[in-house]
Short mmCIF file of C-alpha atoms and ligand atoms in Angstrom, two decimals:
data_model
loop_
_atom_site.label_atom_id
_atom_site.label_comp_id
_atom_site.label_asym_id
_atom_site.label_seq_id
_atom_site.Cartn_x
_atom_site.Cartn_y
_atom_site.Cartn_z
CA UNK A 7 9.83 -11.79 -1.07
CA UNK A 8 6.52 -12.18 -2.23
CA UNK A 9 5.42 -10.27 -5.36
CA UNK A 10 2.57 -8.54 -5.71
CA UNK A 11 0.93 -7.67 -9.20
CA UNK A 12 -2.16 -5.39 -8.48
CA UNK A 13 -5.41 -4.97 -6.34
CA UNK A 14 -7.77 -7.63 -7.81
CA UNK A 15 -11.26 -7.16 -5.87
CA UNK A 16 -12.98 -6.86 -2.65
CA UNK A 17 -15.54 -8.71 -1.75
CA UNK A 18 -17.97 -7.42 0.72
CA UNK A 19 -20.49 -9.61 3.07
CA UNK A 20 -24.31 -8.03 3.35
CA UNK A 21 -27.10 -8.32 5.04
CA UNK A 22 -29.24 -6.73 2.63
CA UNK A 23 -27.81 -7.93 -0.86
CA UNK A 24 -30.67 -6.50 -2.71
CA UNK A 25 -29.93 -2.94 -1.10
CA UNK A 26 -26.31 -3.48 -2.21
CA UNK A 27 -26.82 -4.41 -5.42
CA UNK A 28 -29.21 -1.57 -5.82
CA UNK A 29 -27.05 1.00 -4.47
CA UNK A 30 -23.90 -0.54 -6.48
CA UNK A 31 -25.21 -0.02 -9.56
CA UNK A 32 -27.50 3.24 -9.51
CA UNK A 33 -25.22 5.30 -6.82
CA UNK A 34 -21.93 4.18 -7.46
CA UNK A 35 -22.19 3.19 -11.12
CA UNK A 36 -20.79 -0.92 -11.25
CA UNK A 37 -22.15 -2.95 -13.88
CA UNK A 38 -23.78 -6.60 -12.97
CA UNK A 39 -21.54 -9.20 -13.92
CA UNK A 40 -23.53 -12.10 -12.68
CA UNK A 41 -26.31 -12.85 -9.83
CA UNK A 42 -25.31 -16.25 -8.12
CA UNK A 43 -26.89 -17.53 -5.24
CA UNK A 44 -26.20 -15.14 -2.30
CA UNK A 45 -23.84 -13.48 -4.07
CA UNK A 46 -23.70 -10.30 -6.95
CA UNK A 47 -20.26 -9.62 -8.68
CA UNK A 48 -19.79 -6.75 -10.04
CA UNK A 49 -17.22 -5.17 -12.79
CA UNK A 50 -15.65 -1.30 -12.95
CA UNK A 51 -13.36 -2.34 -15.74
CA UNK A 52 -12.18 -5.42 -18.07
CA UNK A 53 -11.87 -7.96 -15.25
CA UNK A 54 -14.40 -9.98 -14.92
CA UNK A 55 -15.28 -8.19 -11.56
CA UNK A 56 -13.68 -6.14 -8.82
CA UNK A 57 -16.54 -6.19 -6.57
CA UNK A 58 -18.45 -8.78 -4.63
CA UNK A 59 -21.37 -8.51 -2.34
CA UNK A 60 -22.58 -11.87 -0.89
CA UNK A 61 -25.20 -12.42 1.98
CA UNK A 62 -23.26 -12.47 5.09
CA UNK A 63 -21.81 -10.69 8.15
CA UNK A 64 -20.93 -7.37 7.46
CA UNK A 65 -17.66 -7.28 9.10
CA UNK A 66 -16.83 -10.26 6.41
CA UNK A 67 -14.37 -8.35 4.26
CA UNK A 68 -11.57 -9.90 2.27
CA UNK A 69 -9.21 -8.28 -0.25
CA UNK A 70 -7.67 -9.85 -2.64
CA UNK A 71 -4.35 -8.73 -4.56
CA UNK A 72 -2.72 -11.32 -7.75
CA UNK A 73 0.41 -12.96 -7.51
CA UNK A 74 1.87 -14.42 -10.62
CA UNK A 75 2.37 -17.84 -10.59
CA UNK A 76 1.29 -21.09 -8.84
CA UNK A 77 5.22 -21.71 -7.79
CA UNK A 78 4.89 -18.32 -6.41
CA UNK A 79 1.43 -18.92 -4.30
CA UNK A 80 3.18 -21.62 -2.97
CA UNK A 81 5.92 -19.96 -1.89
CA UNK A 82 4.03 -17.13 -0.24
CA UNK A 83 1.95 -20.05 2.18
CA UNK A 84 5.19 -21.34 2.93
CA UNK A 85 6.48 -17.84 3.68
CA UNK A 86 3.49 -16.58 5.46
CA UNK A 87 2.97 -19.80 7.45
CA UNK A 88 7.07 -19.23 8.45
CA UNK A 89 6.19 -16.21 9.93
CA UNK A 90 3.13 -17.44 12.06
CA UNK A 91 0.14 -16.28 9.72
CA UNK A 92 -2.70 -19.57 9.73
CA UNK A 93 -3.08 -19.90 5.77
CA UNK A 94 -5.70 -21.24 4.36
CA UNK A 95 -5.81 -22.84 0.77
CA UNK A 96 -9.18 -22.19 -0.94
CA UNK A 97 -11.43 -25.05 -2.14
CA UNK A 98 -12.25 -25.60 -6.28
CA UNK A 99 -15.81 -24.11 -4.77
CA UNK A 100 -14.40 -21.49 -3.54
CA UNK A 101 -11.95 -20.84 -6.64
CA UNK A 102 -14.64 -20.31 -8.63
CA UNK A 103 -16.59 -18.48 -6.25
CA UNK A 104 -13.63 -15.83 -7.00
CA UNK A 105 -13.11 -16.11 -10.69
CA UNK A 106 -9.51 -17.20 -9.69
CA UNK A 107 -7.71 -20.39 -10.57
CA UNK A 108 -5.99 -20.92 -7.00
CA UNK A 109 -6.18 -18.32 -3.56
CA UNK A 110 -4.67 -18.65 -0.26
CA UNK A 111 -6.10 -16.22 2.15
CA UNK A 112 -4.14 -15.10 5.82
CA UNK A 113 -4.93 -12.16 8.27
CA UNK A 114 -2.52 -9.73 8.06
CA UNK A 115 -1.09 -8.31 11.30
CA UNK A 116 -4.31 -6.03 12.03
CA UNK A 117 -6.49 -8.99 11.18
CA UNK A 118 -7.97 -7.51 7.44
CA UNK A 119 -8.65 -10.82 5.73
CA UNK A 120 -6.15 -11.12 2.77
CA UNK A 121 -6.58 -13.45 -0.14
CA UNK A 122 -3.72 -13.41 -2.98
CA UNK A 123 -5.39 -15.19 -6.08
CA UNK A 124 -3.50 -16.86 -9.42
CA UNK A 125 -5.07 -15.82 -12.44
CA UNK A 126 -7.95 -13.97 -11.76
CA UNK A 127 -10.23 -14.11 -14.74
CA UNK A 128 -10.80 -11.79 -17.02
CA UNK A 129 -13.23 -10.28 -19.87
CA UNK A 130 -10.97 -8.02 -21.84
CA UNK A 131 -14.03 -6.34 -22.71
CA UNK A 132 -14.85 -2.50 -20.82
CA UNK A 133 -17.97 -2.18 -18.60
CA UNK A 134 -20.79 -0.14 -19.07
CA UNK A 135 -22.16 1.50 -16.22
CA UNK A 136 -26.30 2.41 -16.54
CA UNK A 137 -25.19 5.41 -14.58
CA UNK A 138 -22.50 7.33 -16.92
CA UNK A 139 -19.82 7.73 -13.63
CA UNK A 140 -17.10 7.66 -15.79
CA UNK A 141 -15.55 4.82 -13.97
CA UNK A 142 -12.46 3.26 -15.56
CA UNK A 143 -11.98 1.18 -13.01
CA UNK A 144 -10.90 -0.04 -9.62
CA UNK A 145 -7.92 0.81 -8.48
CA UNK A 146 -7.09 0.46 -4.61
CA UNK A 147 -8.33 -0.11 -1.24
CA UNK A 148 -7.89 1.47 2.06
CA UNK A 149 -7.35 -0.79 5.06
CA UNK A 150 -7.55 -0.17 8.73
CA UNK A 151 -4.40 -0.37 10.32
CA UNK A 152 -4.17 -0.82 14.59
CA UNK A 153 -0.25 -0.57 14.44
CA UNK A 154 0.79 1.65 11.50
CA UNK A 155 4.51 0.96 11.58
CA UNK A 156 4.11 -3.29 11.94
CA UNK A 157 1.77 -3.44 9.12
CA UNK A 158 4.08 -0.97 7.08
CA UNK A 159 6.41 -3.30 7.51
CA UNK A 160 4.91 -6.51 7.00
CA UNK A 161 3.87 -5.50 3.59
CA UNK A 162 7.19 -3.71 2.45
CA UNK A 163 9.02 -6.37 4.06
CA UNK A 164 7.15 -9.49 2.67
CA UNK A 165 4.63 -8.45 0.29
CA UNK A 166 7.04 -5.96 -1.34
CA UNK A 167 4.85 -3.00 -1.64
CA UNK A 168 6.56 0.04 -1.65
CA UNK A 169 5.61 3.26 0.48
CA UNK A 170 5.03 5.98 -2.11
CA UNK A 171 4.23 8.87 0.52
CA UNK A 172 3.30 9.20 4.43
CA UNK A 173 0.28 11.17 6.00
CA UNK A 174 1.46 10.96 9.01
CA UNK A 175 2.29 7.50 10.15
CA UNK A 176 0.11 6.12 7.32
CA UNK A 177 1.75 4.82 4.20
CA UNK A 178 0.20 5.30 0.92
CA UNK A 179 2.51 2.08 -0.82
CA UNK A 180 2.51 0.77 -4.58
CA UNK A 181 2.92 -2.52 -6.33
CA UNK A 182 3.35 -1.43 -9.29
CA UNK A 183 3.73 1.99 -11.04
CA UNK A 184 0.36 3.70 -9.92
CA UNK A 185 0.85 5.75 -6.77
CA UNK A 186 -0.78 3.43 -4.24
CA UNK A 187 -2.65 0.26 -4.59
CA UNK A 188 -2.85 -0.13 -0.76
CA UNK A 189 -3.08 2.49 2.04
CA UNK A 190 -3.10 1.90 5.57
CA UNK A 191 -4.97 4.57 7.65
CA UNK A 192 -5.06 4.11 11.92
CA UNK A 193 -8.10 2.83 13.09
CA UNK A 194 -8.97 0.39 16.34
CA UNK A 195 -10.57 -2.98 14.35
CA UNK A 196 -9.47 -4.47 11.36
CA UNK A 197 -11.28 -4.10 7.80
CA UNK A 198 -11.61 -2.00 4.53
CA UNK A 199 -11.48 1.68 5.44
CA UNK A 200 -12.20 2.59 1.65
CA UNK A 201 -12.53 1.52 -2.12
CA UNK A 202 -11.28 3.87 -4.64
CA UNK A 203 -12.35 3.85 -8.17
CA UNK A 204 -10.63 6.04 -10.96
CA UNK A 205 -13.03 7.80 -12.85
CA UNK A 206 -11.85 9.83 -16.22
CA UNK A 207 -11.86 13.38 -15.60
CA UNK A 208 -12.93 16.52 -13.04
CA UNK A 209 -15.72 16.67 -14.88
CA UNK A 210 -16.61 13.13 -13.27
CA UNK A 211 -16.01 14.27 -9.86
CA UNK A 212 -18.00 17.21 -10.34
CA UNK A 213 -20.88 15.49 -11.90
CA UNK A 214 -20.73 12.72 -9.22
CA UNK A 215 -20.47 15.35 -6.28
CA UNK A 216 -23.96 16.57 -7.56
CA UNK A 217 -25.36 13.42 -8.67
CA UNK A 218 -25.04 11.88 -5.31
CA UNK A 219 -25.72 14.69 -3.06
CA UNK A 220 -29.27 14.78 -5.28
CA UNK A 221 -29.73 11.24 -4.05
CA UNK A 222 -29.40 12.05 -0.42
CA UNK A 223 -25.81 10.01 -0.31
CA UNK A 224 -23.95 10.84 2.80
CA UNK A 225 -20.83 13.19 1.12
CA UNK A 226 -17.96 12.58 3.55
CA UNK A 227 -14.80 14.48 2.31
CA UNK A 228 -14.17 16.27 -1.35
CA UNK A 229 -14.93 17.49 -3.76
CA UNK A 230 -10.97 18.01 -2.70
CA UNK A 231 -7.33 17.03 -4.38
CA UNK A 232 -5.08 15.09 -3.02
CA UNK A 233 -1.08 16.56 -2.40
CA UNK A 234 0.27 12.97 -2.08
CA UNK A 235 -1.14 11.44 -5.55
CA UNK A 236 -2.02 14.70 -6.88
CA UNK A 237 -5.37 13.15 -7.70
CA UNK A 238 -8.89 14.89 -7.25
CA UNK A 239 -11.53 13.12 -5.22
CA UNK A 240 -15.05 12.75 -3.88
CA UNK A 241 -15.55 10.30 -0.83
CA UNK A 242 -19.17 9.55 -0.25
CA UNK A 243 -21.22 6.45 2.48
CA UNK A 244 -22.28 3.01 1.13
CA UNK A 245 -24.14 0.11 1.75
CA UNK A 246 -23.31 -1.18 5.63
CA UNK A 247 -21.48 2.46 6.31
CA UNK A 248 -18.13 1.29 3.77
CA UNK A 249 -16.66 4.78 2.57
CA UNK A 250 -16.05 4.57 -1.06
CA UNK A 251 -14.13 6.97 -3.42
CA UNK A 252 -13.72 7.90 -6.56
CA UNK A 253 -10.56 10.03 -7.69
CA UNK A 254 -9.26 11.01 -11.20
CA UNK A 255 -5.34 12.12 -11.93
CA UNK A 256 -3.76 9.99 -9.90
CA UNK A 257 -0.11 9.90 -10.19
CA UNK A 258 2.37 7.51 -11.86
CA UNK A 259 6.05 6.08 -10.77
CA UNK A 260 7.87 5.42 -13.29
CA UNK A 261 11.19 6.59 -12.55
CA UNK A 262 11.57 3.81 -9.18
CA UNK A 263 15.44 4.49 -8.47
CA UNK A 264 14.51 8.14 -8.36
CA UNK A 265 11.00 8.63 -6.29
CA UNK A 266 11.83 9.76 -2.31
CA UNK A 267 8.62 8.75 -0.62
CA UNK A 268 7.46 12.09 1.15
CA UNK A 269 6.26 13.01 4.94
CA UNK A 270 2.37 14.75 4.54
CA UNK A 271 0.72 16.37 7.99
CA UNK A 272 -2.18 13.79 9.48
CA UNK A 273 -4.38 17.06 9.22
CA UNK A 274 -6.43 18.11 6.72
CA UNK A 275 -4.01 19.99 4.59
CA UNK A 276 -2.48 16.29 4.55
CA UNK A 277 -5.13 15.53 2.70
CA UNK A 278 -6.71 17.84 0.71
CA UNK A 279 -5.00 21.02 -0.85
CA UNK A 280 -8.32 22.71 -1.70
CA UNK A 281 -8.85 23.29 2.04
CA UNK A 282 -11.90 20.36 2.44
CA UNK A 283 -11.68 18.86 5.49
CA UNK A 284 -12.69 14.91 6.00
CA UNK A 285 -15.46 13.65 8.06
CA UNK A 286 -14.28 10.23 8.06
CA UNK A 287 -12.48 9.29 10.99
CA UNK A 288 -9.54 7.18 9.99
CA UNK A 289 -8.45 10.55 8.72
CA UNK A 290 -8.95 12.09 11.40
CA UNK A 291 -6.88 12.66 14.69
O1 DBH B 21 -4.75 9.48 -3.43
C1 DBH B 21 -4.18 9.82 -2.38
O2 DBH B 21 -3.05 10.33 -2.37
C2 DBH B 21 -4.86 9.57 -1.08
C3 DBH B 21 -4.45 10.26 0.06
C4 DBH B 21 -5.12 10.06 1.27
C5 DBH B 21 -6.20 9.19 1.36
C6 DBH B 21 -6.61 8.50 0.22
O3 DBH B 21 -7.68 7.68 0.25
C7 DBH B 21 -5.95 8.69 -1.00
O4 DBH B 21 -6.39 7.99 -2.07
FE1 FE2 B 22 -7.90 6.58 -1.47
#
């Protein structure tokens, strides 16, 4: 079984990097990290970034998640490989490309572009924002799924995530104690559906739901809550049409042994209690 530590970044081609970069940090509220050539990283939190937009093909979309140790990357090639995935070992270029000491990256089943990194680095000092979004930082990622049950079970099965909850078919699954660090939602081509950030209270939602409605931001689903994580949340349209979201509150599993993952309608009650409805349609039916 391969294990899983967290959500490290996604990293996002453009063809407009100085649109991105403008949009990262005055809608959305990132901090630069660093300009490179063709590239602008970006942190939410103490890592040394959790966002990437480099000068590319949109549809270029990779996610990475961390995996512990160097026997363990290993072990996941040889494991992936086993089960047919093409795996591909990253160059020292491309290493520190990513801020990571080694990465292997694979398609999963739909064909999202996975990379698991060892030791991604990091800053251990908080970000600052020149928007106050109240961003403390990013926390998982939404990917399109074109057979819900497969990919549920190639990463419970191999990856060890763990499905928290269900809207219908699609699993909401954890790697570690927050209530999902990967989702799967049912959608006809493979790449990220959406990237959540955690901001610190309602008042952040609230203040966001204005802020970016002011700026003529497309608003896509919320100001709503969530019955599955029981977190509140404001979904809104980025650079190259990439849904991003920001939600505060969401829940914790501590208690592992004890937590029944839970069936939720695919219909908006399934995901929102406050009765908003989602204009986004890998939520839709
Ligand atoms: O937080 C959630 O529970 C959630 C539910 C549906 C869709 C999402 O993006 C979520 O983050
Ligand atoms: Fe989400």
């Amino acid at each position: 079984m391969i294990e899983l530590r967290d959500v490290v970044y996604c990293r996002l081609g453009t063809t407009d990097l100085a649109g991105a970069e403008w949009y990262a940090v005055n809608i959305l509220g990132l901090e630069v990290a660093e300009r490179r050539k063709g590239a602008v990283y970006f942190k939410s939190d103490a890592r040394a970034h959790t966002l990437c937009y480099f000068e590319g093909d949109p549809t270029d979309q990779m996610t990475a998640f961390e995996i512990g140790t160097a026997q363990d990357l290993h072990t996941a090639g040889a494991t992936l490989e086993a089960l047919g995935h093409d795996v591909y070992y990253g160059t020292r270029a491309e290493c520190e490309a990513r801020m990571v000491r080694e990465f292997i990256r694979f398609r999963d089943p739909t064909g999202n572009v996975i990379e698991f990194v060892l030791r991604p680095e990091t800053t251990g000092l908080d970000y600052h924002g020149s928007r106050n979004a109240g961003i403390t930082g990013f926390s998982h990622v939404g990917l399109c799924s074109s057979d819900l049950a497969r990919d549920e079970h190639f990463w419970t099965s191999v990856c060890n995530a763990r499905v928290s909850d269900r809207i219908g078919d699609a699993p909401l699954m954890r790697l570690g104690t927050i209530h999902h660090s990967i989702a799967l939602f049912p959608f006809h081509r493979a790449g990220i559906q959406h990237i959540n950030h955690q901001v610190g209270s309602t008042d952040d939602i609230q203040r966001s739901f204005h802020f970016v409605r002011e700026n003529q931001v497309n608003i896509t689903f919320g100001p709503g809550a969530h019955p599955t994580s029981s977190a509140e949340f404001l979904y809104f349209t980025g650079p190259e049409g990439m849904t991003f979201e920001y939600s505060t509150g969401v829940r914790e599993i501590h208690d592992e042994p004890a937590w029944r993952d839970r069936q939720f309608h695919f219909e908006p009650k399934g995901f929102c209690h406050w009765g908003s409805a989602p204009q986004i349609a890998a939520f839709k039916k």
